mmCIF file of C-alpha atoms in Angstrom:
data_model
loop_
_atom_site.group_PDB
_atom_site.id
_atom_site.type_symbol
_atom_site.label_atom_id
_atom_site.label_comp_id
_atom_site.label_asym_id
_atom_site.label_seq_id
_atom_site.Cartn_x
_atom_site.Cartn_y
_atom_site.Cartn_z
ATOM 1 C CA MET A 1 -24.899 35.675 24.762
ATOM 2 C CA MET A 2 -21.454 37.239 24.938
ATOM 3 C CA PRO A 3 -19.537 37.738 21.670
ATOM 4 C CA GLU A 4 -16.780 35.485 23.005
ATOM 5 C CA ASP A 5 -19.280 32.645 23.485
ATOM 6 C CA PHE A 6 -20.509 33.085 19.919
ATOM 7 C CA TYR A 7 -16.990 32.659 18.527
ATOM 8 C CA VAL A 8 -16.445 29.549 20.655
ATOM 9 C CA LEU A 9 -19.688 28.029 19.384
ATOM 10 C CA LEU A 10 -18.794 28.923 15.807
ATOM 11 C CA ILE A 11 -15.369 27.276 16.054
ATOM 12 C CA THR A 12 -16.837 24.262 17.842
ATOM 13 C CA ALA A 13 -19.379 23.846 15.035
ATOM 14 C CA LEU A 14 -16.471 23.362 12.631
ATOM 15 C CA LEU A 15 -15.614 20.065 14.341
ATOM 16 C CA PRO A 16 -18.583 18.015 13.070
ATOM 17 C CA VAL A 17 -18.400 19.757 9.688
ATOM 18 C CA SER A 18 -14.741 18.866 9.149
ATOM 19 C CA ALA A 19 -15.290 15.369 10.566
ATOM 20 C CA CYS A 20 -18.114 14.694 8.100
ATOM 21 C CA SER A 21 -15.987 16.044 5.247
ATOM 22 C CA LEU A 22 -13.192 13.701 6.277
ATOM 23 C CA VAL A 23 -15.463 10.650 6.359
ATOM 24 C CA LEU A 24 -17.049 11.443 2.982
ATOM 25 C CA GLN A 25 -13.775 12.280 1.197
ATOM 26 C CA VAL A 26 -12.784 9.644 -1.380
ATOM 27 C CA ASN A 27 -9.455 11.162 -2.392
ATOM 28 C CA PRO A 28 -6.899 9.964 0.205
ATOM 29 C CA TYR A 29 -4.625 12.955 -0.358
ATOM 30 C CA HIS A 30 -7.439 15.424 0.194
ATOM 31 C CA ALA A 31 -8.401 13.406 3.260
ATOM 32 C CA LEU A 32 -4.932 14.033 4.721
ATOM 33 C CA VAL A 33 -5.435 17.776 4.357
ATOM 34 C CA ILE A 34 -8.878 17.627 5.939
ATOM 35 C CA ARG A 35 -7.473 15.517 8.790
ATOM 36 C CA GLY A 36 -4.983 18.287 9.478
ATOM 37 C CA ILE A 37 -7.771 20.869 9.494
ATOM 38 C CA LEU A 38 -9.796 18.703 11.847
ATOM 39 C CA GLY A 39 -6.849 18.378 14.232
ATOM 40 C CA ALA A 40 -6.181 22.122 14.145
ATOM 41 C CA VAL A 41 -9.821 22.910 14.932
ATOM 42 C CA ALA A 42 -9.854 20.365 17.759
ATOM 43 C CA ALA A 43 -6.684 21.810 19.281
ATOM 44 C CA LEU A 44 -8.124 25.316 19.028
ATOM 45 C CA VAL A 45 -11.347 24.263 20.772
ATOM 46 C CA TYR A 46 -9.395 22.609 23.586
ATOM 47 C CA ALA A 47 -7.329 25.780 24.028
ATOM 48 C CA LEU A 48 -10.417 28.009 24.096
ATOM 49 C CA LEU A 49 -12.017 25.798 26.737
ATOM 50 C CA GLY A 50 -8.951 26.065 28.961
ATOM 51 C CA ALA A 51 -7.361 22.666 28.303
ATOM 52 C CA ALA A 52 -4.037 23.887 26.985
ATOM 53 C CA ASP A 53 -2.215 20.620 27.763
ATOM 54 C CA VAL A 54 -4.818 18.598 25.854
ATOM 55 C CA ALA A 55 -4.584 21.062 22.947
ATOM 56 C CA LEU A 56 -0.802 20.618 22.816
ATOM 57 C CA THR A 57 -1.135 16.824 22.873
ATOM 58 C CA GLU A 58 -3.720 16.931 20.090
ATOM 59 C CA ALA A 59 -1.551 19.189 17.951
ATOM 60 C CA LEU A 60 1.683 17.203 18.365
ATOM 61 C CA VAL A 61 0.448 13.613 18.615
ATOM 62 C CA GLY A 62 -3.117 13.539 17.433
ATOM 63 C CA THR A 63 -2.482 15.623 14.333
ATOM 64 C CA MET A 64 1.170 15.848 13.296
ATOM 65 C CA LEU A 65 2.138 12.261 14.118
ATOM 66 C CA SER A 66 -1.033 10.695 12.747
ATOM 67 C CA ILE A 67 -0.827 12.664 9.493
ATOM 68 C CA THR A 68 2.795 11.626 9.044
ATOM 69 C CA LEU A 69 1.903 7.956 9.528
ATOM 70 C CA TYR A 70 -1.125 8.248 7.249
ATOM 71 C CA ALA A 71 0.961 9.913 4.538
ATOM 72 C CA VAL A 72 3.532 7.101 4.632
ATOM 73 C CA ALA A 73 0.778 4.486 4.507
ATOM 74 C CA VAL A 74 -1.019 6.189 1.615
ATOM 75 C CA ARG A 75 2.159 6.666 -0.415
ATOM 76 C CA SER A 76 3.293 3.066 0.029
ATOM 77 C CA SER A 77 -0.078 1.402 -0.501
ATOM 78 C CA LEU A 78 -1.441 3.426 -3.423
ATOM 79 C CA SER A 79 1.096 2.267 -5.980
ATOM 80 C CA MET A 80 1.192 -0.712 -8.307
ATOM 81 C CA ARG A 81 4.638 -2.253 -8.685
ATOM 82 C CA MET A 82 4.875 -3.716 -12.170
ATOM 83 C CA GLY A 83 7.797 -5.928 -13.066
ATOM 84 C CA VAL A 84 9.204 -5.798 -16.591
ATOM 85 C CA LEU A 85 12.169 -7.343 -18.338
ATOM 86 C CA ASP A 86 15.197 -5.172 -19.030
ATOM 87 C CA HIS A 87 14.230 -3.183 -22.103
ATOM 88 C CA GLY A 88 10.798 -4.722 -21.770
ATOM 89 C CA ILE A 89 8.962 -1.412 -21.869
ATOM 90 C CA ASN A 90 10.012 0.264 -25.071
ATOM 91 C CA THR A 91 9.071 3.873 -24.386
ATOM 92 C CA LEU A 92 8.930 5.622 -21.059
ATOM 93 C CA SER A 93 7.704 9.185 -20.812
ATOM 94 C CA LYS A 94 9.764 11.127 -18.341
ATOM 95 C CA GLY A 95 8.055 13.354 -15.818
ATOM 96 C CA HIS A 96 4.472 12.176 -16.372
ATOM 97 C CA PHE A 97 2.188 12.379 -13.332
ATOM 98 C CA GLY A 98 1.274 9.027 -11.887
ATOM 99 C CA ILE A 99 4.321 7.014 -12.948
ATOM 100 C CA SER A 100 7.488 6.344 -11.018
ATOM 101 C CA SER A 101 10.228 4.343 -12.725
ATOM 102 C CA SER A 102 13.077 2.524 -11.051
ATOM 103 C CA LEU A 103 14.899 2.042 -14.355
ATOM 104 C CA SER A 104 18.260 3.684 -14.815
ATOM 105 C CA PRO A 105 18.665 6.660 -17.203
ATOM 106 C CA GLU A 106 20.715 4.433 -19.506
ATOM 107 C CA ASN A 107 17.891 1.915 -19.718
ATOM 108 C CA ILE A 108 15.351 4.681 -20.305
ATOM 109 C CA ASP A 109 17.368 6.046 -23.223
ATOM 110 C CA ALA A 110 17.667 2.551 -24.661
ATOM 111 C CA LEU A 111 13.973 1.847 -24.249
ATOM 112 C CA GLU A 112 13.002 5.096 -25.938
ATOM 113 C CA SER A 113 14.673 3.926 -29.144
ATOM 114 C CA GLY A 114 12.443 0.816 -29.444
ATOM 115 C CA HIS A 115 8.874 0.205 -30.507
ATOM 116 C CA ALA A 116 6.017 2.282 -29.141
ATOM 117 C CA SER A 117 4.365 1.123 -25.919
ATOM 118 C CA GLU A 118 3.087 4.525 -24.828
ATOM 119 C CA ALA A 119 -0.495 3.463 -25.547
ATOM 120 C CA MET A 120 -0.316 0.666 -22.986
ATOM 121 C CA LEU A 121 1.417 2.822 -20.373
ATOM 122 C CA SER A 122 -1.034 5.649 -20.964
ATOM 123 C CA ALA A 123 -3.974 3.300 -20.441
ATOM 124 C CA LEU A 124 -2.423 2.003 -17.221
ATOM 125 C CA ARG A 125 -1.734 5.509 -15.934
ATOM 126 C CA LYS A 126 -5.280 6.576 -16.716
ATOM 127 C CA MET A 127 -6.797 3.541 -14.996
ATOM 128 C CA LEU A 128 -4.668 3.872 -11.875
ATOM 129 C CA GLY A 129 -5.094 7.637 -11.747
ATOM 130 C CA GLN A 130 -8.860 7.236 -11.528
ATOM 131 C CA HIS A 131 -8.271 5.313 -8.298
ATOM 132 C CA TYR A 132 -5.561 7.709 -7.008
ATOM 133 C CA MET A 133 -2.790 5.162 -7.582
ATOM 134 C CA ARG A 134 0.650 5.408 -9.156
ATOM 135 C CA LEU A 135 2.600 3.090 -11.426
ATOM 136 C CA GLU A 136 6.079 1.955 -10.417
ATOM 137 C CA LEU A 137 8.222 -0.006 -12.851
ATOM 138 C CA VAL A 138 10.807 -2.505 -11.614
ATOM 139 C CA SER A 139 13.179 -4.176 -14.087
ATOM 140 C CA TYR A 140 14.367 -7.798 -14.046
ATOM 141 C CA THR A 141 16.929 -9.569 -16.166
ATOM 142 C CA ASN A 142 14.989 -12.715 -17.060
ATOM 143 C CA LEU A 143 11.551 -14.297 -17.010
ATOM 144 C CA GLN A 144 12.383 -16.608 -14.102
ATOM 145 C CA ALA A 145 13.346 -13.710 -11.852
ATOM 146 C CA LEU A 146 10.239 -11.822 -12.949
ATOM 147 C CA GLN A 147 7.899 -14.693 -12.108
ATOM 148 C CA SER A 148 9.701 -15.400 -8.840
ATOM 149 C CA ALA A 149 9.238 -11.788 -7.756
ATOM 150 C CA LEU A 150 5.517 -12.030 -8.444
ATOM 151 C CA ILE A 151 5.170 -15.250 -6.449
ATOM 152 C CA ALA A 152 7.270 -13.821 -3.604
ATOM 153 C CA LYS A 153 4.988 -10.727 -3.535
ATOM 154 C CA ASP A 154 7.811 -8.326 -4.331
ATOM 155 C CA ILE A 155 5.683 -6.901 -7.137
ATOM 156 C CA HIS A 156 1.963 -6.793 -7.863
ATOM 157 C CA THR A 157 1.949 -7.324 -11.627
ATOM 158 C CA THR A 158 4.198 -8.537 -14.415
ATOM 159 C CA CYS A 159 4.251 -7.217 -17.959
ATOM 160 C CA VAL A 160 5.860 -9.204 -20.757
ATOM 161 C CA ALA A 161 5.587 -9.227 -24.512
ATOM 162 C CA SER A 162 3.051 -11.676 -25.868
ATOM 163 C CA GLU A 163 5.684 -12.974 -28.265
ATOM 164 C CA VAL A 164 9.174 -12.889 -26.809
ATOM 165 C CA GLY A 165 11.895 -13.785 -29.249
ATOM 166 C CA GLY A 166 14.582 -13.397 -26.589
ATOM 167 C CA VAL A 167 15.295 -11.437 -23.446
ATOM 168 C CA GLY A 168 14.325 -7.853 -24.111
ATOM 169 C CA GLU A 169 12.956 -8.504 -27.603
ATOM 170 C CA LEU A 170 9.423 -7.290 -28.205
ATOM 171 C CA PRO A 171 6.970 -7.708 -31.087
ATOM 172 C CA PRO A 172 5.948 -4.797 -33.295
ATOM 173 C CA PHE A 173 2.870 -2.790 -32.382
ATOM 174 C CA PRO A 174 0.261 -4.036 -33.072
ATOM 175 C CA SER A 175 1.225 -7.687 -33.056
ATOM 176 C CA ALA A 176 0.300 -10.061 -35.807
ATOM 177 C CA ALA A 177 -3.019 -11.891 -36.007
ATOM 178 C CA GLY A 178 -4.671 -9.360 -33.703
ATOM 179 C CA GLN A 179 -2.896 -10.691 -30.638
ATOM 180 C CA PRO A 180 -2.385 -8.055 -27.900
ATOM 181 C CA PRO A 181 1.281 -7.030 -27.809
ATOM 182 C CA TYR A 182 1.575 -7.334 -24.024
ATOM 183 C CA HIS A 183 0.456 -9.762 -21.368
ATOM 184 C CA LEU A 184 -0.192 -8.656 -17.776
ATOM 185 C CA GLU A 185 -0.366 -11.078 -14.859
ATOM 186 C CA THR A 186 -1.317 -9.935 -11.359
ATOM 187 C CA ARG A 187 -1.655 -11.581 -7.966
ATOM 188 C CA VAL A 188 -4.101 -8.955 -6.650
ATOM 189 C CA ARG A 189 -7.711 -9.803 -7.377
ATOM 190 C CA ARG A 190 -8.905 -6.190 -7.210
ATOM 191 C CA LEU A 191 -6.254 -5.044 -9.684
ATOM 192 C CA TYR A 192 -7.250 -7.851 -12.020
ATOM 193 C CA GLU A 193 -10.884 -6.739 -11.887
ATOM 194 C CA LEU A 194 -9.948 -3.112 -12.562
ATOM 195 C CA MET A 195 -7.662 -3.938 -15.475
ATOM 196 C CA GLN A 196 -10.177 -6.366 -16.941
ATOM 197 C CA ALA A 197 -12.861 -3.689 -16.896
ATOM 198 C CA GLU A 198 -10.836 -0.644 -17.965
ATOM 199 C CA LEU A 199 -7.816 -1.683 -20.043
ATOM 200 C CA PRO A 200 -8.335 -2.044 -23.825
ATOM 201 C CA SER A 201 -8.212 -5.685 -24.891
ATOM 202 C CA GLU A 202 -6.333 -4.621 -28.041
ATOM 203 C CA LEU A 203 -3.336 -3.600 -25.924
ATOM 204 C CA THR A 204 -3.060 -6.281 -23.261
ATOM 205 C CA SER A 205 -4.183 -9.739 -22.330
ATOM 206 C CA LEU A 206 -4.700 -10.494 -18.637
ATOM 207 C CA SER A 207 -4.324 -13.390 -16.240
ATOM 208 C CA TYR A 208 -4.754 -13.765 -12.497
ATOM 209 C CA LEU A 209 -2.292 -15.633 -10.294
ATOM 210 C CA ASN A 210 -4.166 -16.959 -7.275
ATOM 211 C CA PRO A 211 -1.735 -16.868 -4.304
ATOM 212 C CA THR A 212 -3.744 -19.484 -2.387
ATOM 213 C CA ASN A 213 -2.968 -22.087 -5.047
ATOM 214 C CA LEU A 214 0.785 -21.711 -4.659
ATOM 215 C CA SER A 215 2.864 -24.077 -2.594
ATOM 216 C CA PRO A 216 5.985 -23.002 -0.662
ATOM 217 C CA ALA A 217 8.094 -24.782 -3.263
ATOM 218 C CA ASP A 218 6.792 -22.397 -5.916
ATOM 219 C CA VAL A 219 8.379 -19.432 -4.152
ATOM 220 C CA ARG A 220 11.919 -19.488 -5.487
ATOM 221 C CA PHE A 221 14.378 -16.703 -6.035
ATOM 222 C CA SER A 222 16.829 -15.976 -8.781
ATOM 223 C CA GLY A 223 19.541 -13.886 -7.153
ATOM 224 C CA PRO A 224 20.935 -11.964 -10.137
ATOM 225 C CA GLY A 225 17.439 -11.080 -11.298
ATOM 226 C CA LEU A 226 16.124 -9.598 -8.077
ATOM 227 C CA PRO A 227 15.789 -5.813 -7.987
ATOM 228 C CA ASP A 228 18.098 -3.685 -5.939
ATOM 229 C CA PRO A 229 16.490 -2.525 -2.658
ATOM 230 C CA ALA A 230 16.916 1.038 -3.865
ATOM 231 C CA GLU A 231 14.289 0.331 -6.512
ATOM 232 C CA ALA A 232 11.666 0.313 -3.785
ATOM 233 C CA LYS A 233 12.222 4.017 -3.228
ATOM 234 C CA LEU A 234 9.736 6.193 -5.126
#
């Protein structure tokens, strides 16, 4: 066997190895990297076997384009949009991994002066991080707009104080009579199951909104309370 043939066989053997690693990878971000390695190895094998045009197509379309599309899909799908009232989350930690807030800096400064809710946010970040997801906060001006956004599938979950004395008013932490200070409602069954299993019951109470039980008349919008489209940007 010629040395050149040995190198070709060695590089070719990397194809099934990288393919198996890609299939078995549970972290979607690591899977993107492995997909790029797989495409690079495939293009190199095509070039070594004399199919330069196929190698170019694999590199440009099969690898670069597919990875770009996968990255967009992963980034948009692996996030939980949680709707809150203005000043509804009292304390937001800036710069923490796994959380993306659409609240303005003015609102963040105002929220940081209120009661502590870092325990609830920390539990949410930890739960979502275990499943490679991020938390995105979207603010609304009133409860009607918040519920309408959930029904219209603009957000996945709502978070409100268990005892709301007025818009933006929250109970102390912990709340009286052992009641959880926050209530989360989600329309995604899988998220409900995860939160039910992993979130402390002392921090939040949970409910599930079944989309199949909603009629078209239930989907109503409150114009002033809807988020700005820019809030969708992470």
